Short mmCIF file of C-alpha atoms in Angstrom, two decimals:
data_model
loop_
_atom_site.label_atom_id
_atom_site.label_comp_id
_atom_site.label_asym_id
_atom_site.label_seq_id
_atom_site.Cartn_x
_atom_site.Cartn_y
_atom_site.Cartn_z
CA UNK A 1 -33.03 9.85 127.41
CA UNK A 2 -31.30 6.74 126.40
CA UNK A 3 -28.19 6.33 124.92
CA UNK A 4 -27.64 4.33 121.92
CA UNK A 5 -26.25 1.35 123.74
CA UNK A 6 -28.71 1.04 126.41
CA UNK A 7 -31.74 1.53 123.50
CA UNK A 8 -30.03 -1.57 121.93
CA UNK A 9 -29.41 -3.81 124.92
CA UNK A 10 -33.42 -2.79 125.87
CA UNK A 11 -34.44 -3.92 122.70
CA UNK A 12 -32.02 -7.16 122.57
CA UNK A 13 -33.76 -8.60 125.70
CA UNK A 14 -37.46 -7.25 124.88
CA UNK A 15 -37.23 -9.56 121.81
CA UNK A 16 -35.93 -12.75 123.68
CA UNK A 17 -38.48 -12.32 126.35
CA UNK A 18 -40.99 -12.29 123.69
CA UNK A 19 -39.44 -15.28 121.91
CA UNK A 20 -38.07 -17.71 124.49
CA UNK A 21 -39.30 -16.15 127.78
CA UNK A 22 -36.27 -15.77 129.15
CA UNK A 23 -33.59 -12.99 129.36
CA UNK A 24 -30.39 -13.51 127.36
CA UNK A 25 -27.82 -14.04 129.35
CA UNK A 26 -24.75 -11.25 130.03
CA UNK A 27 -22.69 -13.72 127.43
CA UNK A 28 -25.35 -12.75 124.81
CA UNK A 29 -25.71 -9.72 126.07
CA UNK A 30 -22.07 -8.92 125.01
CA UNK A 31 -21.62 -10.82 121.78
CA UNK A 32 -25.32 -9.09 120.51
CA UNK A 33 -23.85 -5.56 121.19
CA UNK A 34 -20.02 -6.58 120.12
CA UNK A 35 -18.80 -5.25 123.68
CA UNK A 36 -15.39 -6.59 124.82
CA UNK A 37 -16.27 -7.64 128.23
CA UNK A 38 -19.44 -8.12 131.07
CA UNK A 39 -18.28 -5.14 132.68
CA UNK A 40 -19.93 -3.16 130.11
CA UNK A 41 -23.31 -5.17 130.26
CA UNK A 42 -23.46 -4.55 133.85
CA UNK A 43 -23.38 -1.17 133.90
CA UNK A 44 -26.02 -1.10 130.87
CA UNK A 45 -28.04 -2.83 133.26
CA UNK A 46 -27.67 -1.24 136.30
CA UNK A 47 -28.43 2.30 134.08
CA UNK A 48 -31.74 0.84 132.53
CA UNK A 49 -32.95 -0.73 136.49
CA UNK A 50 -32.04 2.97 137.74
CA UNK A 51 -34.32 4.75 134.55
CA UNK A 52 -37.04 2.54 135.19
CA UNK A 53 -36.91 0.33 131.82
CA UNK A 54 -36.47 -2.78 133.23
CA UNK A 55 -36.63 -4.63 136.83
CA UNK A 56 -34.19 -7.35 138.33
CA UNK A 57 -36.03 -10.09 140.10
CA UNK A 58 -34.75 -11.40 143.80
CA UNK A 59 -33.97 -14.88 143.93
CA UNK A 60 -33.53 -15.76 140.71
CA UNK A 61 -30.82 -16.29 138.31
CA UNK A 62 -30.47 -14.13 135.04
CA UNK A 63 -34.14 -12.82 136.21
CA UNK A 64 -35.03 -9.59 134.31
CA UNK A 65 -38.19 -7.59 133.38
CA UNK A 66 -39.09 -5.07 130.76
CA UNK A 67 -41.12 -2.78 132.40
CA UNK A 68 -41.51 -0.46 130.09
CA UNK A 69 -39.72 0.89 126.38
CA UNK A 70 -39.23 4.31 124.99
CA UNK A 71 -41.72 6.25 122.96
CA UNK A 72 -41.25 4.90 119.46
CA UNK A 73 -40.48 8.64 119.12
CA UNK A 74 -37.34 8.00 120.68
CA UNK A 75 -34.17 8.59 117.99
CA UNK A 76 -32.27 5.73 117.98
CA UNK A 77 -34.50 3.07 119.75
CA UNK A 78 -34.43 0.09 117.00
CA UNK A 79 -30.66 0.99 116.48
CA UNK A 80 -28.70 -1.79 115.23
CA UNK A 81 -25.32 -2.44 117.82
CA UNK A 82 -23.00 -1.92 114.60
CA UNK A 83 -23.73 1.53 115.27
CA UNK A 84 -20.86 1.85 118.00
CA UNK A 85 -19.27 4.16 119.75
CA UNK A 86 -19.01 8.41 120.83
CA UNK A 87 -18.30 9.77 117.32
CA UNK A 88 -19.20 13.84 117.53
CA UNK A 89 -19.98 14.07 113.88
CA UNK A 90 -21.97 17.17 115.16
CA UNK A 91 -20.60 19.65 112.57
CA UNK A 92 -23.20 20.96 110.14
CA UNK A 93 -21.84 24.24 107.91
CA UNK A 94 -19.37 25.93 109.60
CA UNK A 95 -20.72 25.06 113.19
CA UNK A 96 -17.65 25.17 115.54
CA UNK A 97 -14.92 24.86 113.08
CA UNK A 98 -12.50 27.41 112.36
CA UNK A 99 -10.04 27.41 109.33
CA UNK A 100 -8.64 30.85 109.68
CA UNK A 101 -8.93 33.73 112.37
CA UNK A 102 -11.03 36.27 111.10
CA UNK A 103 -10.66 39.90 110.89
CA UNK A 104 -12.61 41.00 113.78
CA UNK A 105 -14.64 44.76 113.61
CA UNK A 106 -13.24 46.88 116.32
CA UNK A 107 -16.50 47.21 117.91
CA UNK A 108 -18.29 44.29 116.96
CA UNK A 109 -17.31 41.31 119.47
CA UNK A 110 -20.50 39.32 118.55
CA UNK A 111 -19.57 39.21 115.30
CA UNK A 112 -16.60 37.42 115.88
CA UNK A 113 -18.28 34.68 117.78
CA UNK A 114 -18.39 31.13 116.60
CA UNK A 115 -21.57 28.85 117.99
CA UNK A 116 -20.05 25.61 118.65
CA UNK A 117 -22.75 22.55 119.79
CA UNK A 118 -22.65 21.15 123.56
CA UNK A 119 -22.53 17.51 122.72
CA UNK A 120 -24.42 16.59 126.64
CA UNK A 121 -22.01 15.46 129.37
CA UNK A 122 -19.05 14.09 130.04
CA UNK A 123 -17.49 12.20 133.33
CA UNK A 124 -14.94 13.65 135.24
CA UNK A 125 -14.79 10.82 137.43
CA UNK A 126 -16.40 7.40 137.29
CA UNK A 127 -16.93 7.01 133.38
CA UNK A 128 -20.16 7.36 132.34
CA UNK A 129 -22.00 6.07 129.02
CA UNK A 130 -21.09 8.16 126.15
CA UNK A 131 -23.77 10.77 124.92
CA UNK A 132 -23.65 12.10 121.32
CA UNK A 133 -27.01 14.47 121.54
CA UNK A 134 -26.61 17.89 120.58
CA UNK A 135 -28.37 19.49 123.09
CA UNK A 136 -27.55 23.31 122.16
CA UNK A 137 -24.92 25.72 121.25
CA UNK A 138 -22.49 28.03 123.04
CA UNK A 139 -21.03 30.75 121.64
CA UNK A 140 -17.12 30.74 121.52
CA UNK A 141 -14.79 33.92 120.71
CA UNK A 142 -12.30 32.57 117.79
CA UNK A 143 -9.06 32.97 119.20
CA UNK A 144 -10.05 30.09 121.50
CA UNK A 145 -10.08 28.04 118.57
CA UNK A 146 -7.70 26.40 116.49
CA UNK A 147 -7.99 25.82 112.86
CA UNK A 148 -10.61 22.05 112.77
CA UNK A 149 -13.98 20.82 114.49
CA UNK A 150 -14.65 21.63 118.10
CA UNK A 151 -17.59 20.87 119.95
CA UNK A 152 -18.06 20.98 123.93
CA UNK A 153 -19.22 19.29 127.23
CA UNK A 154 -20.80 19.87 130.36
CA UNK A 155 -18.72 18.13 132.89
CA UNK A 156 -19.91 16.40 135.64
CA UNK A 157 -17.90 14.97 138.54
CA UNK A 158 -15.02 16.11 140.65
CA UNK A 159 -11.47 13.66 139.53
CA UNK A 160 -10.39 17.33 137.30
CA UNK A 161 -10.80 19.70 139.86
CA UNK A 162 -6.67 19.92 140.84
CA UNK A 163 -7.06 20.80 136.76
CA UNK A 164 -9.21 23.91 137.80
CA UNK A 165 -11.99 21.85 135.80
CA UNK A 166 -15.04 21.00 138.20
CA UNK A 167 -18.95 20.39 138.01
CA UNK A 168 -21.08 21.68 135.86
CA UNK A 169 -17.87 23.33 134.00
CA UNK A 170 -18.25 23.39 130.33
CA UNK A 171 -14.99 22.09 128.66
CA UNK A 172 -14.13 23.06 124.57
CA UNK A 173 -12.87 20.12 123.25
CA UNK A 174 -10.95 20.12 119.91
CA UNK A 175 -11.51 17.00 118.05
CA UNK A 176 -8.58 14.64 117.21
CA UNK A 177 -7.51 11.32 117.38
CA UNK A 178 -4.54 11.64 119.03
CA UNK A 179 -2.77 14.02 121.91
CA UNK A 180 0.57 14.06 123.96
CA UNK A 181 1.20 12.37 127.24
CA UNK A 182 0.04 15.17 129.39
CA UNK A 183 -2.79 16.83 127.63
CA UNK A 184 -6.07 16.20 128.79
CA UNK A 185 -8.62 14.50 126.41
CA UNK A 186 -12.04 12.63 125.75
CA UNK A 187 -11.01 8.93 126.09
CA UNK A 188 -13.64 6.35 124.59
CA UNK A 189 -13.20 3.39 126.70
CA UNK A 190 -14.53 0.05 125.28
CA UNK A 191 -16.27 1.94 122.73
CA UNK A 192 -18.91 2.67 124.81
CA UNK A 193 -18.29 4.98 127.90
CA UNK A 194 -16.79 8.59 127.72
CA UNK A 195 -14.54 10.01 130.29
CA UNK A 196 -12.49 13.18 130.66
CA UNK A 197 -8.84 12.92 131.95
CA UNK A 198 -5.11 13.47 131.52
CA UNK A 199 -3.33 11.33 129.17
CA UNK A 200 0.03 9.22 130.66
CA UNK A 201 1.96 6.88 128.24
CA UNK A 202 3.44 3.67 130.31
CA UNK A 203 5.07 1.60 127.40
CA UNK A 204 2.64 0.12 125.41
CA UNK A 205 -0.18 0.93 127.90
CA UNK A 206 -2.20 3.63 128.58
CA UNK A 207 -3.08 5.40 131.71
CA UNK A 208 -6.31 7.92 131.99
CA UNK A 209 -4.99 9.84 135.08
CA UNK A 210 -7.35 11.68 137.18
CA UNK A 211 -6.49 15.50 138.83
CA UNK A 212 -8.36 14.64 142.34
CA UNK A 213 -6.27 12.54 144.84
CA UNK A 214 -9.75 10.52 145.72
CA UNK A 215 -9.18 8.70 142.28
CA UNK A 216 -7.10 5.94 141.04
CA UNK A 217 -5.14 6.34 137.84
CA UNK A 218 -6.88 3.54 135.31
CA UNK A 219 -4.58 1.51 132.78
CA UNK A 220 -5.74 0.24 129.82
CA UNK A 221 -4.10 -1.73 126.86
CA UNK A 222 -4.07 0.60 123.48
CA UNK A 223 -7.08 -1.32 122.03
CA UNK A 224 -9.18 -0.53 124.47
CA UNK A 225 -8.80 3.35 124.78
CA UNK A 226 -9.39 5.82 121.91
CA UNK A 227 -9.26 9.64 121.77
CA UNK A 228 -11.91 11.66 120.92
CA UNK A 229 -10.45 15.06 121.47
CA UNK A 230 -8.25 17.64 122.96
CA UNK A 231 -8.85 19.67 126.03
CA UNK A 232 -8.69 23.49 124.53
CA UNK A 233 -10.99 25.82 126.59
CA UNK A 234 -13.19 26.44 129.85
CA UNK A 235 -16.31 27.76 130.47
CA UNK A 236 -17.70 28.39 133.63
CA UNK A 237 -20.95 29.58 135.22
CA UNK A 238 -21.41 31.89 138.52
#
């Protein structure tokens, strides 16, 4: 599955390649999908080569090939790129949001359970591209919740595990648009890649600092970083 970005970087250079015969270059590449820097392209690229959409050709320069394109059942494929970002508008009814705790039967526990929607993964390490698929529901007991939307992730990577948070975790993530230095969040990162870390203020800057020694601490200026949510719950398999 695609995301949204890489659907509308696929598309951008399947129609040059049918109207010039050339590949756009990583230039166009950015200013077609409004992305802030080449960075971004790059790793668009490098995730289409490794799901076998397109090809890079040796020896030559800005030398790409669209092997093949996503069922035209596909959601999203076609997608213009003003349709930006990780936005988990995921709540339909009263799916994973909670406004007051219920009274709870004495001997009913599933009763009390709210189903909250898994949202697909999230990095805890290198950032990944952001995924905004509901791909099911877990079911959550309600004092784990606060009153607001919640949906969760399935974590993938090791940079949280001095957090007790490690692979193939699932995290509950609150959603809000801000948090406290310390708390650890969903940063959006250029609008386009998701990540899970702890939240440092330095000044105007902020840092997305990881809980594994292995990783760096990464600074960004305040445009470039927004918050998606609040770390508020753990699930784990055995």
């Amino acid at each position: 599955m695609l995301t949204k970005k890489q659907h509308e970087l696929l598309r951008f250079i399947h129609e040059r390649l049918k109207e010039q015969g050339v590949p756009p270059s990583f230039d166009e590449m950015k200013d077609a999908l409004d992305l802030r820097s080449k960075s971004g392209i790059h790793r668009l690229i490098m995730a289409l080569e490794e799901r076998g959409f397109i090809r890079r050709l040796p020896n030559r320069a800005r030398a790409l090939e669209v092997v093949k394109l996503p069922e035209s059942s596909v959601p999203g494929f076609g997608a213009t790129p003003s349709q930006r970002g990780f936005r988990p508008n995921v709540i339909e009814g009263a799916l994973g949001r909670v406004r007051s705790a219920p009274a709870a039967p004495a001997d009913e526990d599933a009763v009390r359970s709210v189903l909250v929607p898994v949202m697909g993964r999230i990095a805890a390490g290198t950032p990944v591209s952001a995924i905004q698929n509901k791909s099911h529901t877990i079911s959550v007991p309600p004092e784990m919740l606060t009153a607001g939307e919640h949906f969760a992730l399935e974590v993938r990577g090791d940079s949280m595990i001095e957090a007790g948070i490690f692979d193939n975790d699932i995290v509950l993530i609150r959603r809000q648009d801000n948090a406290e230095t310390g708390d650890i969040i969903v940063a959006l990162i250029d609008d386009e890649e998701a990540t899970l870390k702890r939240l440092r203020r330095r000044g105007a800057s902020i840092a997305l600092e990881a809980a594994n020694p292995a990783y760096e601490t990464r600074i960004f200026g305040p445009d470039r970083v927004r918050i998606q949510g609040k770390l508020v719950g753990l699930f784990r398999r055995y």
